Coordinates of C-alpha atoms and ligand atoms in Angstrom, one line a residue:
Chain A
M1 CA 93.0 17.3 -19.1
V2 CA 90.0 19.2 -18.1
L3 CA 89.5 20.1 -14.5
F4 CA 86.6 21.8 -13.4
D5 CA 84.7 19.2 -11.6
D6 CA 82.7 21.4 -9.3
I7 CA 80.3 22.5 -12.2
I8 CA 79.8 18.8 -13.3
K9 CA 76.3 17.2 -13.0
I10 CA 76.5 13.6 -12.9
E11 CA 72.9 13.3 -14.2
N12 CA 74.3 14.3 -17.4
F13 CA 76.3 11.3 -17.7
L14 CA 73.7 8.6 -16.6
K15 CA 71.9 9.1 -19.6
L16 CA 75.0 7.6 -21.6
Q17 CA 74.9 4.0 -23.0
L18 CA 75.8 1.3 -20.1
I19 CA 78.0 -0.9 -21.6
K20 CA 79.6 -2.7 -18.7
R21 CA 79.2 -2.8 -14.8
G22 CA 82.3 -3.3 -13.0
A23 CA 82.8 -4.3 -9.4
E24 CA 83.0 -0.5 -8.3
S25 CA 82.0 1.3 -11.4
E26 CA 79.7 1.9 -14.2
I27 CA 81.4 2.0 -17.8
R28 CA 79.4 4.1 -20.2
L29 CA 80.1 4.8 -23.9
G30 CA 79.5 8.4 -25.1
D31 CA 81.7 10.9 -27.0
F32 CA 84.2 13.6 -26.3
L33 CA 85.3 16.1 -28.8
N34 CA 83.4 14.0 -31.4
T35 CA 85.4 10.8 -30.6
K36 CA 84.0 7.9 -28.9
A37 CA 84.9 7.8 -25.3
I38 CA 84.6 5.7 -22.2
Y39 CA 83.0 7.4 -19.0
K40 CA 83.7 5.4 -15.9
I41 CA 81.7 6.4 -13.1
R42 CA 82.5 5.3 -9.6
V43 CA 79.2 4.6 -8.0
K44 CA 78.3 5.1 -4.3
K45 CA 78.6 2.1 -2.1
R46 CA 75.7 1.9 0.4
Y47 CA 77.5 -0.4 2.7
M48 CA 80.4 2.1 3.7
H49 CA 80.3 5.0 5.9
D50 CA 79.5 8.1 3.8
D51 CA 82.9 9.8 4.5
L52 CA 84.9 6.8 3.7
D53 CA 82.9 6.0 0.5
N54 CA 83.6 9.7 -0.8
Y55 CA 87.1 9.6 0.0
L56 CA 87.8 6.4 -1.5
R57 CA 85.8 7.4 -4.6
Y58 CA 87.6 10.6 -4.9
E59 CA 91.1 9.3 -4.2
R60 CA 90.7 6.2 -6.7
T61 CA 89.5 8.6 -9.5
R62 CA 92.2 11.0 -9.0
R63 CA 94.7 8.1 -8.7
E64 CA 93.7 6.3 -11.7
A65 CA 93.7 9.4 -13.9
K66 CA 97.2 10.6 -12.6
I67 CA 98.6 7.2 -13.3
L68 CA 96.9 6.8 -16.7
A69 CA 98.6 9.9 -17.6
T70 CA 102.2 9.0 -16.3
A71 CA 101.9 5.6 -17.7
Y72 CA 100.8 6.9 -21.2
A73 CA 103.9 9.2 -21.1
S74 CA 106.2 6.0 -20.3
N75 CA 104.8 4.3 -23.6
I76 CA 102.8 1.7 -21.7
N77 CA 99.8 0.7 -23.6
V78 CA 96.8 2.3 -21.6
P79 CA 93.8 4.3 -22.7
K80 CA 94.4 8.0 -23.3
L81 CA 93.0 10.0 -20.5
Y82 CA 90.7 12.8 -21.9
A83 CA 89.1 14.3 -18.6
V84 CA 88.7 13.7 -14.8
Y85 CA 86.2 14.7 -12.4
P86 CA 87.4 13.5 -9.2
S87 CA 84.5 15.0 -6.8
V88 CA 81.9 13.0 -8.7
G89 CA 84.1 10.0 -9.5
I90 CA 84.2 10.3 -13.3
I91 CA 87.2 9.6 -15.7
I92 CA 86.7 10.0 -19.5
M93 CA 89.0 8.3 -21.5
E94 CA 89.8 6.6 -24.8
Y95 CA 87.5 3.7 -25.9
I96 CA 89.4 0.5 -26.4
E97 CA 87.2 -1.6 -28.9
G98 CA 88.1 -5.1 -28.2
N99 CA 87.7 -8.0 -25.7
T100 CA 89.0 -8.5 -22.4
L101 CA 91.9 -11.3 -22.1
K102 CA 89.8 -13.0 -19.5
D103 CA 86.8 -13.4 -22.1
L104 CA 89.3 -14.4 -24.8
L105 CA 90.9 -17.1 -22.6
L106 CA 87.4 -18.3 -21.6
S107 CA 86.4 -18.5 -25.0
N108 CA 88.6 -21.6 -25.0
H109 CA 91.1 -20.5 -27.8
E110 CA 94.4 -21.7 -26.9
K111 CA 95.7 -19.5 -29.2
Y112 CA 95.3 -16.5 -26.7
I113 CA 97.6 -18.4 -24.2
T114 CA 100.6 -16.5 -25.8
F115 CA 98.9 -13.1 -25.1
S116 CA 100.0 -13.8 -21.6
Y117 CA 103.7 -13.2 -22.7
Y118 CA 102.7 -9.6 -23.5
A119 CA 100.8 -9.4 -20.4
G120 CA 104.0 -10.1 -18.5
R121 CA 105.9 -7.5 -20.6
E122 CA 103.4 -5.0 -20.1
L123 CA 103.4 -5.5 -16.3
A124 CA 107.3 -5.2 -16.5
K125 CA 107.1 -1.9 -18.3
I126 CA 104.7 -0.7 -15.6
H127 CA 107.3 -1.9 -13.0
K128 CA 110.0 -0.2 -14.7
A129 CA 108.0 3.0 -14.6
N130 CA 107.8 2.3 -10.6
I131 CA 104.0 2.0 -10.9
I132 CA 102.3 -0.7 -9.0
H133 CA 98.9 -1.9 -10.5
N134 CA 97.5 -3.5 -7.5
D135 CA 94.7 -5.2 -9.6
Y136 CA 96.6 -7.0 -12.4
T137 CA 94.4 -9.5 -13.9
T138 CA 93.2 -10.7 -17.2
S139 CA 89.8 -8.8 -16.7
N140 CA 91.8 -5.5 -16.6
I141 CA 93.5 -6.1 -19.9
I142 CA 91.7 -5.5 -23.2
V143 CA 93.0 -6.9 -26.5
R144 CA 92.6 -4.6 -29.6
N145 CA 93.9 -5.8 -32.8
D146 CA 96.3 -8.3 -31.1
K147 CA 97.6 -5.3 -28.9
L148 CA 97.2 -5.5 -25.1
F149 CA 96.0 -2.2 -23.4
I150 CA 96.0 -2.3 -19.4
I151 CA 93.0 -0.5 -17.5
D152 CA 91.6 0.0 -14.0
F153 CA 94.5 1.8 -12.2
G154 CA 92.3 2.8 -9.2
L155 CA 94.2 1.0 -6.9
S156 CA 97.7 1.8 -8.1
V157 CA 100.5 3.6 -6.4
Y158 CA 104.0 4.6 -7.0
S159 CA 106.7 2.4 -5.5
T160 CA 110.2 1.1 -6.1
N161 CA 109.7 -1.8 -3.6
I162 CA 110.4 -5.4 -4.6
E163 CA 107.3 -6.7 -2.3
D164 CA 104.9 -4.3 -3.9
K165 CA 105.9 -5.4 -7.5
A166 CA 105.7 -9.1 -6.2
V167 CA 102.3 -8.6 -5.2
D168 CA 101.2 -7.6 -8.8
I169 CA 102.7 -11.1 -9.9
H170 CA 101.0 -12.9 -7.0
L171 CA 97.5 -11.4 -7.9
Y172 CA 97.8 -12.1 -11.5
K173 CA 98.6 -15.7 -10.8
R174 CA 95.8 -16.1 -8.3
A175 CA 93.3 -14.7 -10.7
V176 CA 94.7 -16.9 -13.5
E177 CA 94.3 -19.8 -11.0
S178 CA 90.8 -19.1 -10.2
T179 CA 89.6 -18.0 -13.4
H180 CA 91.6 -20.1 -15.9
A181 CA 92.2 -23.2 -13.7
S182 CA 93.0 -25.8 -16.4
I183 CA 95.4 -23.7 -18.5
S184 CA 96.8 -21.7 -15.6
N185 CA 100.3 -23.2 -15.9
K186 CA 100.7 -22.7 -19.7
I187 CA 99.5 -19.0 -19.1
M188 CA 101.8 -18.4 -16.2
K189 CA 105.0 -19.6 -18.1
E190 CA 104.1 -17.4 -20.9
F191 CA 103.6 -14.6 -18.4
Y192 CA 107.1 -15.1 -16.7
K193 CA 108.9 -15.3 -20.1
G194 CA 107.5 -11.8 -21.1
Y195 CA 108.0 -10.4 -17.8
L196 CA 111.7 -11.6 -17.6
D197 CA 112.6 -10.5 -21.2
E198 CA 111.3 -6.8 -20.4
I199 CA 112.7 -6.3 -17.1
G200 CA 115.7 -8.6 -16.9
E201 CA 116.5 -11.7 -15.7
E202 CA 118.2 -10.6 -12.4
T203 CA 115.5 -8.0 -11.2
G204 CA 112.9 -10.2 -12.4
N205 CA 113.8 -13.6 -10.8
K206 CA 114.2 -11.6 -7.4
I207 CA 110.5 -10.2 -7.8
I208 CA 109.1 -13.8 -9.0
K209 CA 110.9 -15.5 -5.8
R210 CA 109.3 -12.8 -3.4
A211 CA 105.8 -13.5 -5.1
K212 CA 106.2 -17.2 -4.5
E213 CA 107.0 -16.3 -0.7
I214 CA 103.8 -14.1 -0.4
E215 CA 101.7 -17.1 -1.8
L216 CA 102.9 -19.1 1.2
R217 CA 102.1 -16.8 3.9
G218 CA 98.4 -17.6 4.5
R219 CA 97.4 -20.5 6.8
Y220 CA 95.2 -22.1 4.1
V221 CA 98.0 -21.7 1.6
G222 CA 100.5 -24.5 2.3
E223 CA 103.4 -25.6 0.2
R224 CA 101.8 -28.1 -2.5
R225 CA 102.3 -31.7 -0.7
T226 CA 99.4 -33.9 -1.6
V227 CA 99.2 -36.8 0.9
W228 CA 96.5 -38.7 -0.6
K229 CA 94.4 -38.9 -3.9
S230 CA 90.8 -39.7 -3.9
Chain B
M1 CA 74.3 -43.3 5.7
I2 CA 75.7 -41.9 9.2
T3 CA 79.3 -40.6 9.9
L4 CA 81.2 -39.4 12.8
G5 CA 83.6 -36.6 12.6
I6 CA 86.3 -35.6 14.8
E7 CA 87.8 -31.9 14.8
S8 CA 90.9 -31.2 16.7
T9 CA 92.6 -28.6 14.7
A10 CA 92.8 -25.8 17.2
H11 CA 91.3 -25.2 20.5
T12 CA 88.0 -27.3 20.2
F13 CA 88.0 -30.9 20.5
G14 CA 84.5 -31.5 18.8
V15 CA 82.8 -34.8 17.8
G16 CA 79.5 -34.6 15.6
V17 CA 77.4 -37.4 14.2
F18 CA 75.5 -36.8 10.9
D19 CA 72.7 -38.6 9.6
E20 CA 72.0 -38.5 5.7
N21 CA 68.2 -38.6 6.5
K22 CA 68.0 -36.9 10.0
G23 CA 70.8 -34.2 9.8
I24 CA 72.7 -33.4 12.6
I25 CA 72.2 -35.9 15.5
G26 CA 75.0 -35.6 17.7
D27 CA 77.4 -32.7 18.6
S28 CA 79.8 -32.6 21.5
R29 CA 82.5 -29.9 22.0
K30 CA 85.1 -29.5 24.6
N31 CA 86.8 -26.1 24.4
Y32 CA 90.1 -25.4 25.7
I33 CA 90.1 -22.2 27.7
P34 CA 93.5 -21.1 28.5
K35 CA 94.4 -20.1 32.0
K36 CA 96.4 -17.0 30.7
G37 CA 97.5 -15.6 27.8
G38 CA 97.9 -17.6 24.3
I39 CA 97.3 -21.0 23.4
L40 CA 100.3 -23.6 24.0
P41 CA 99.8 -26.4 21.4
R42 CA 101.1 -29.1 23.7
E43 CA 98.8 -27.9 26.7
V44 CA 95.8 -28.2 24.3
A45 CA 96.8 -31.5 23.0
S46 CA 97.1 -33.1 26.5
F47 CA 93.7 -31.5 27.2
F48 CA 92.3 -33.0 24.0
S49 CA 93.5 -36.3 25.0
D50 CA 91.9 -36.2 28.4
V51 CA 88.4 -35.5 26.8
A52 CA 88.4 -37.2 23.6
A53 CA 86.6 -40.4 25.0
E54 CA 84.1 -38.4 26.8
A55 CA 83.3 -36.4 23.9
I56 CA 82.7 -39.4 21.6
K57 CA 80.6 -41.2 24.1
E58 CA 78.6 -37.8 24.5
A59 CA 78.0 -37.3 20.8
L60 CA 77.0 -41.2 20.3
E61 CA 74.6 -40.9 23.3
Q62 CA 73.0 -37.7 21.8
A63 CA 72.8 -39.6 18.5
K64 CA 71.3 -42.5 20.3
I65 CA 73.2 -45.0 18.4
S66 CA 76.0 -47.6 18.9
I67 CA 79.4 -47.0 16.9
N68 CA 78.7 -50.1 15.4
N69 CA 76.0 -48.3 13.4
I70 CA 78.2 -45.7 11.9
D71 CA 79.2 -46.1 8.3
G72 CA 82.3 -44.1 8.7
I73 CA 84.8 -42.1 10.6
G74 CA 85.9 -38.7 9.3
V75 CA 88.7 -36.6 10.8
A76 CA 90.3 -33.1 10.1
L77 CA 93.8 -33.9 9.2
G78 CA 94.8 -30.2 8.5
P79 CA 95.2 -27.4 8.2
G80 CA 95.9 -26.7 12.0
M81 CA 98.5 -27.1 14.7
G82 CA 100.6 -30.1 14.8
P83 CA 100.1 -31.5 18.5
Q84 CA 96.3 -31.1 18.4
L85 CA 96.0 -32.4 14.8
R86 CA 97.8 -35.5 15.9
V87 CA 95.5 -36.5 18.9
G88 CA 92.5 -36.2 16.3
A89 CA 94.2 -38.3 14.1
S90 CA 95.2 -41.1 16.4
V91 CA 91.8 -41.3 18.0
A92 CA 90.1 -41.4 14.6
R93 CA 92.8 -44.2 13.4
A94 CA 92.1 -46.4 16.5
L95 CA 88.2 -46.0 16.2
A96 CA 88.4 -47.2 12.3
A97 CA 90.9 -49.9 13.1
K98 CA 89.0 -51.2 16.3
Y99 CA 85.4 -51.1 14.7
N100 CA 86.5 -51.8 11.3
K101 CA 85.0 -48.7 9.7
P102 CA 86.3 -46.6 6.7
L103 CA 88.4 -43.7 7.7
I104 CA 87.8 -40.4 5.9
P105 CA 90.1 -37.6 5.8
V106 CA 88.5 -34.2 5.9
N107 CA 90.1 -30.8 5.3
H108 CA 88.8 -28.4 8.1
A109 CA 88.7 -25.4 6.0
I110 CA 86.4 -27.2 3.4
A111 CA 84.4 -28.6 6.2
H112 CA 83.6 -25.0 7.4
L113 CA 82.4 -24.2 3.8
E114 CA 80.4 -27.3 3.5
I115 CA 78.5 -26.9 6.7
A116 CA 77.9 -23.2 5.8
R117 CA 76.4 -24.5 2.5
Y118 CA 74.4 -27.1 4.2
L119 CA 72.8 -24.9 6.9
T120 CA 72.1 -21.8 4.5
N121 CA 70.6 -24.1 1.9
M122 CA 72.5 -22.1 -0.6
K123 CA 73.9 -24.3 -3.5
D124 CA 76.5 -22.2 -5.3
P125 CA 77.5 -19.3 -3.2
V126 CA 80.5 -16.9 -2.7
I127 CA 81.8 -17.6 0.8
L128 CA 83.5 -15.3 3.1
Y129 CA 85.3 -17.0 6.1
V130 CA 86.6 -14.7 8.5
S131 CA 87.8 -15.9 12.1
G132 CA 90.6 -15.4 14.5
G133 CA 93.1 -17.0 12.1
N134 CA 91.4 -16.8 8.7
S135 CA 90.1 -14.2 6.3
I136 CA 89.2 -15.8 3.0
V137 CA 86.9 -15.2 0.0
T138 CA 86.3 -18.3 -1.9
T139 CA 83.7 -20.1 -4.1
Y140 CA 83.7 -23.3 -6.3
V141 CA 85.0 -23.2 -9.9
D142 CA 85.8 -26.2 -12.0
G143 CA 85.9 -28.9 -9.4
R144 CA 87.6 -27.1 -6.5
Y145 CA 87.0 -24.2 -4.2
R146 CA 89.3 -21.4 -5.4
I147 CA 90.8 -18.6 -3.3
F148 CA 89.8 -15.5 -4.7
G149 CA 90.7 -13.1 -2.0
E150 CA 92.4 -13.3 1.4
T151 CA 94.4 -11.3 3.9
L152 CA 97.9 -10.3 3.1
D153 CA 98.8 -10.4 6.7
I154 CA 96.7 -10.8 9.9
A155 CA 93.0 -12.2 9.9
L156 CA 90.2 -10.0 10.7
G157 CA 89.5 -11.7 14.1
N158 CA 93.0 -11.2 15.0
L159 CA 92.9 -7.6 14.1
L160 CA 90.0 -6.9 16.3
D161 CA 91.6 -8.8 19.3
T162 CA 94.9 -7.7 19.0
F163 CA 93.7 -4.1 18.8
A164 CA 91.4 -4.6 21.8
R165 CA 94.3 -6.2 23.7
E166 CA 97.0 -3.4 22.9
V167 CA 94.5 -0.7 23.9
K168 CA 93.4 -2.5 27.0
L169 CA 89.8 -3.0 26.1
G170 CA 90.2 -7.1 26.6
P171 CA 90.3 -9.8 27.1
P172 CA 87.7 -10.8 27.2
Y173 CA 87.3 -9.9 23.6
I174 CA 83.4 -10.9 23.5
V175 CA 81.1 -9.5 26.0
N176 CA 77.3 -10.9 25.6
G177 CA 78.1 -12.1 22.1
D178 CA 79.5 -8.4 20.9
H179 CA 83.1 -7.6 20.4
V180 CA 84.4 -5.1 22.8
V181 CA 85.6 -3.1 19.9
D182 CA 81.8 -2.9 18.9
I183 CA 80.7 -1.8 22.1
C184 CA 83.5 0.7 22.4
A185 CA 82.6 2.1 19.1
E186 CA 79.0 2.7 19.7
K187 CA 79.0 6.4 20.2
G188 CA 82.2 7.1 18.1
N189 CA 82.7 9.3 14.9
F190 CA 84.5 8.5 11.7
I191 CA 88.2 9.8 11.9
K192 CA 89.7 10.6 8.3
G193 CA 93.1 9.5 7.3
F194 CA 93.2 6.0 8.3
P195 CA 94.9 3.4 6.0
Y196 CA 92.4 1.6 3.7
V197 CA 94.3 -1.3 1.9
V198 CA 92.7 -3.2 -0.9
K199 CA 94.9 -4.9 -3.5
G200 CA 93.1 -6.7 -6.2
Q201 CA 90.7 -9.2 -4.1
D202 CA 93.0 -9.2 -1.1
V203 CA 93.1 -7.1 1.8
S204 CA 95.7 -5.9 4.4
Y205 CA 95.1 -5.3 8.2
S206 CA 98.7 -4.8 9.6
G207 CA 99.1 -1.2 8.6
L208 CA 95.5 -0.4 9.8
L209 CA 96.5 -2.1 13.4
T210 CA 99.6 0.1 14.1
F211 CA 98.3 3.1 12.7
A212 CA 95.3 2.7 15.2
I213 CA 97.5 2.0 18.0
R214 CA 99.6 5.1 17.3
L215 CA 96.6 7.2 17.4
K216 CA 95.5 6.0 20.7
E217 CA 99.1 6.8 22.0
K218 CA 98.8 10.3 20.6
G219 CA 95.5 10.7 22.8
Y220 CA 92.5 10.4 20.1
N221 CA 89.4 9.4 21.6
I222 CA 89.3 5.6 21.8
K223 CA 85.4 5.4 20.8
D224 CA 86.4 7.2 17.5
I225 CA 89.2 5.0 16.9
C226 CA 87.2 1.9 17.4
F227 CA 84.6 3.1 15.2
T228 CA 87.0 3.8 12.4
V229 CA 88.9 0.6 12.9
R230 CA 85.9 -1.5 12.3
E231 CA 84.5 0.5 9.5
I232 CA 87.4 0.3 7.5
A233 CA 88.0 -3.4 8.4
F234 CA 84.5 -4.5 7.6
S235 CA 84.1 -2.3 4.5
S236 CA 87.3 -3.7 2.9
I237 CA 86.5 -7.3 3.4
A238 CA 82.9 -6.5 2.2
E239 CA 84.5 -4.7 -1.0
V240 CA 86.7 -7.9 -1.8
T241 CA 83.8 -10.1 -1.4
E242 CA 81.7 -7.9 -3.8
R243 CA 84.5 -8.2 -6.3
C244 CA 84.3 -12.0 -6.1
V245 CA 80.6 -11.7 -6.5
A246 CA 80.8 -9.5 -9.5
H247 CA 83.5 -11.2 -11.3
T248 CA 82.0 -14.6 -10.8
N249 CA 78.6 -13.6 -11.3
K250 CA 77.2 -15.8 -8.8
K251 CA 73.9 -15.0 -6.9
Q252 CA 74.3 -16.2 -3.5
V253 CA 76.7 -15.0 -0.5
I254 CA 77.3 -16.4 2.7
L255 CA 79.4 -15.5 5.6
T256 CA 81.0 -18.0 8.3
G257 CA 84.0 -18.2 10.8
G258 CA 83.6 -16.6 14.4
V259 CA 83.3 -13.1 13.2
A260 CA 80.1 -14.1 11.5
A261 CA 78.5 -13.3 14.7
N262 CA 79.3 -9.7 14.2
K263 CA 76.2 -7.5 13.5
L264 CA 77.6 -4.5 11.6
L265 CA 79.7 -6.9 9.2
N266 CA 76.2 -8.8 8.5
E267 CA 74.5 -5.4 7.8
K268 CA 77.1 -4.6 5.3
L269 CA 77.1 -7.9 3.4
T270 CA 73.3 -7.7 3.4
K271 CA 73.6 -4.3 1.7
M272 CA 76.5 -5.3 -0.7
A273 CA 74.5 -8.6 -1.6
E274 CA 71.5 -6.4 -2.5
N275 CA 73.6 -4.4 -4.6
Q276 CA 74.8 -7.3 -6.5
N277 CA 71.2 -8.7 -6.9
A278 CA 72.5 -11.8 -4.6
S279 CA 70.8 -13.3 -1.7
Y280 CA 72.9 -13.1 1.6
K281 CA 72.8 -15.4 4.6
P282 CA 75.3 -16.0 7.5
V283 CA 75.8 -19.4 9.0
P284 CA 73.9 -20.0 12.2
F285 CA 76.3 -18.7 15.0
K286 CA 76.4 -22.2 16.4
Y287 CA 78.0 -23.8 13.6
A288 CA 80.4 -20.8 12.6
G289 CA 83.1 -21.8 14.7
D290 CA 85.0 -25.2 15.0
N291 CA 82.8 -28.2 15.7
G292 CA 82.8 -31.8 14.8
V293 CA 79.5 -31.9 13.0
M294 CA 81.0 -30.1 10.1
I295 CA 83.6 -32.9 9.9
A296 CA 80.9 -35.3 10.0
L297 CA 78.9 -33.8 7.2
T298 CA 81.7 -33.6 5.0
A299 CA 82.9 -37.3 5.7
L300 CA 79.5 -38.3 4.5
L301 CA 79.8 -36.4 1.5
E302 CA 83.0 -37.8 0.8
L303 CA 82.2 -41.3 1.8
K304 CA 79.4 -41.3 -1.0
H305 CA 82.1 -40.6 -3.4
N306 CA 84.3 -43.4 -2.0
I307 CA 86.9 -41.0 -1.0
T308 CA 88.6 -42.9 2.2
I309 CA 92.0 -43.4 3.3
E310 CA 93.9 -46.5 4.8
P311 CA 94.6 -45.7 8.5
E312 CA 98.4 -46.2 8.1
N313 CA 98.4 -43.4 5.5
A314 CA 96.5 -41.0 7.4
F315 CA 99.0 -38.5 8.0
I316 CA 98.2 -34.9 9.2
N317 CA 98.9 -32.0 7.0
Q318 CA 99.4 -28.6 9.0
R319 CA 99.2 -26.7 5.9
W320 CA 96.8 -28.5 3.8
R321 CA 95.5 -26.1 1.2
L322 CA 91.7 -25.7 0.7
D323 CA 92.1 -25.4 -3.2
E324 CA 94.0 -28.8 -3.2
V325 CA 91.0 -30.6 -2.3
E326 CA 88.7 -31.9 -5.2
I327 CA 85.0 -31.7 -4.5
P328 CA 83.3 -34.1 -6.6
W329 CA 80.2 -34.2 -4.5
Y330 CA 79.7 -30.3 -5.1
Y331 CA 76.4 -30.5 -6.9
S332 CA 75.0 -33.3 -4.7
M333 CA 75.1 -31.4 -1.6
I334 CA 72.3 -33.2 0.8
Ligands
ATP1 N1 88.7 2.3 -21.8 C1 88.0 1.4 -22.1 N2 87.6 0.8 -23.3 C2 86.8 -0.2 -23.4 N3 86.3 -1.0 -22.4 C3 86.7 -0.7 -21.2 C4 87.5 0.5 -20.9 N4 87.5 0.6 -19.6 C5 86.8 -0.3 -18.9 N5 86.2 -1.1 -19.9 C6 85.3 -2.3 -19.6 O1 84.7 -2.2 -18.6 C7 85.0 -3.2 -17.5 C8 85.3 -2.7 -16.2 O2 86.2 -1.6 -16.3 P1 87.1 -1.2 -15.0 O3 87.9 -2.6 -14.6 O4 88.0 -0.2 -15.2 O5 86.1 -1.2 -13.9 P2 85.8 -1.6 -12.3 O6 84.6 -1.1 -11.6 O7 87.2 -1.4 -11.6 O8 86.0 -3.2 -12.5 P3 86.5 -4.4 -11.7 O9 86.5 -4.3 -10.3 O10 85.5 -5.5 -12.1 O11 87.6 -4.7 -12.5 C9 86.4 -3.8 -18.3 O12 86.4 -5.2 -18.0 C10 86.2 -3.4 -19.7 O13 85.5 -4.5 -20.3
ATP2 N1 80.5 -10.6 17.6 C1 81.8 -10.7 17.2 N2 82.1 -9.7 16.4 C2 83.3 -9.9 15.9 N3 84.4 -10.7 16.2 C3 83.9 -11.9 17.0 C4 82.5 -11.8 17.5 N4 82.4 -13.1 18.1 C5 83.6 -13.8 17.9 N5 84.5 -13.1 17.2 C6 86.0 -13.3 16.6 O1 86.0 -14.6 16.1 C7 87.1 -15.0 16.3 C8 87.2 -16.5 16.8 O2 86.9 -17.3 15.6 P1 86.6 -18.9 15.6 O3 85.9 -19.3 16.8 O4 86.2 -19.3 14.3 O5 88.0 -19.5 15.9 P2 89.5 -19.3 15.4 O6 90.5 -20.4 16.1 O7 89.9 -18.0 15.7 O8 89.6 -19.5 13.7 P3 90.1 -20.8 12.8 O9 89.5 -21.9 13.4 O10 89.6 -20.2 11.6 O11 91.6 -20.8 12.9 C9 87.9 -14.2 17.6 O12 89.0 -13.6 16.8 C10 86.7 -13.4 18.0 O13 87.3 -12.2 18.5
MG3 MG1 88.7 -3.9 -13.6

């Protein structure tokens, strides 16, 4: 891991080919020591106070890199970290060539539903390493040769707390329900199976139960009790 | 087609009349103003019972029509507080039965979204709904509004009001249209180190609230604390809204709910939308809070799709989820 961010000039990276624009970053393709590499560049948000914006970009870049490194060491499928420059908000990492699980599921292929089983397994591995992802969605999972890679650890934290782990499951479920509405039940069934297989029934069921409690907290999120049908 | 709508989910008893051709033609609101402290549901309900007849009369007078010329009666059956909901439901059931009009069940949250779409003329937007009780990012996908993000604990308006109360800036919380936290923040500076909590597309404000109160006790400048609290609260909600826009690729953003009146939040969302090449509009303040018009409008849209309910089945549902409601009228907004 290279750390000399004070001499890095962001201009050099802005020439690289832009392949994706995330909600908070630009994803560019370049190379690093003669292999293809992803340059994830967190861009300035004009609607935030400068101090807050700088702090968040620095902190999320630093965190994402740190957690990518520990996750990799715990045998979780993540891109290899090549370099990080927190003060300019840049991470250089392995290029995972493939589609996001979101795009695969949206392409209408029922066969990809079983990949959600492995999404569950991978999240359980992440939790066993006491990492909380905090943005676990089908768009943050890339599938390369039928193997799932987890990305986007910018909001991640370390924690052993059940509530924190449950939030990951809650977020995945909500993302699935909003993005893959018509097949969400099947996707979640696979997911729970994978999660439980990897983390164990006892721990796993506790966390899943807590996730359901979180879901019921908001005012507009009542228990499903349809009074009438149109 | 003309509908009458009744709102009674929280502290406003509202009656609206909506005409398919002329738009809003009647709007009466009776706000319960608590004598002291919080809201006692039963007290509000009894206030509602007292003002209901007058509100209906007022709205019809404004609309210059007789109830006989109404095509349907809409009522918000939830979500909201039980005692108040029951008043609205009984009034609506009685009217429907007496005048032999179809009764139309309306979800209060959906009504907020539909009046927002109607008044901003945005056909397919991402909607941020922030009030004293709610902080929700939602948009339509596959037949329904889906919740993309929300608060994991307290709502944005509640954060501002509770903080103001704890540090004795209020009540009242709103002075000349501005929140007391905004007024106090005017000459403040940003303090580093406050918790900024975004998880996926959700925000969390309870840590921010306790942290801010603690700094006040430690003797930090209240202007700086106010400045920082609102900067973090608004930036994080703008950020989760931006995520929804980016992920759904929608090109319109609208803001509704009581906090929609806030200038800084509007500025932030304007810049955010520019950044995403989307257009942005807040709902006119008058219709950002609870009112009967939004119920009448939604009822009209439903009635055109034959969504009605028999009075004997019109039960209230205090926790009626907005994502339970099918929206077959979505693409045929008036
Ligand atoms: N290492 C990688 N290899 C290949 N593609 C990648 C890699 N990292 C990111 N991408 C692509 O870029 C997209 C956005 O990346 P990422 O999620 O890290 O950014 P983000 O700004 O946090 O986005 P969002 O908030 O939308 O999730 C991913 O969905 C994926 O398609
Ligand atoms: N200019 C403003 N800036 C910030 N907040 C504001 C402003 N004006 C009003 N508010 C806040 O809006 C909230 C009131 O919202 P609203 O009238 O929509 O009703 P509510 O009952 O709180 O919400 P709901 O009906 O969704 O439960 C209060 O918390 C109030 O402080
Ligand atoms: Mg991502």
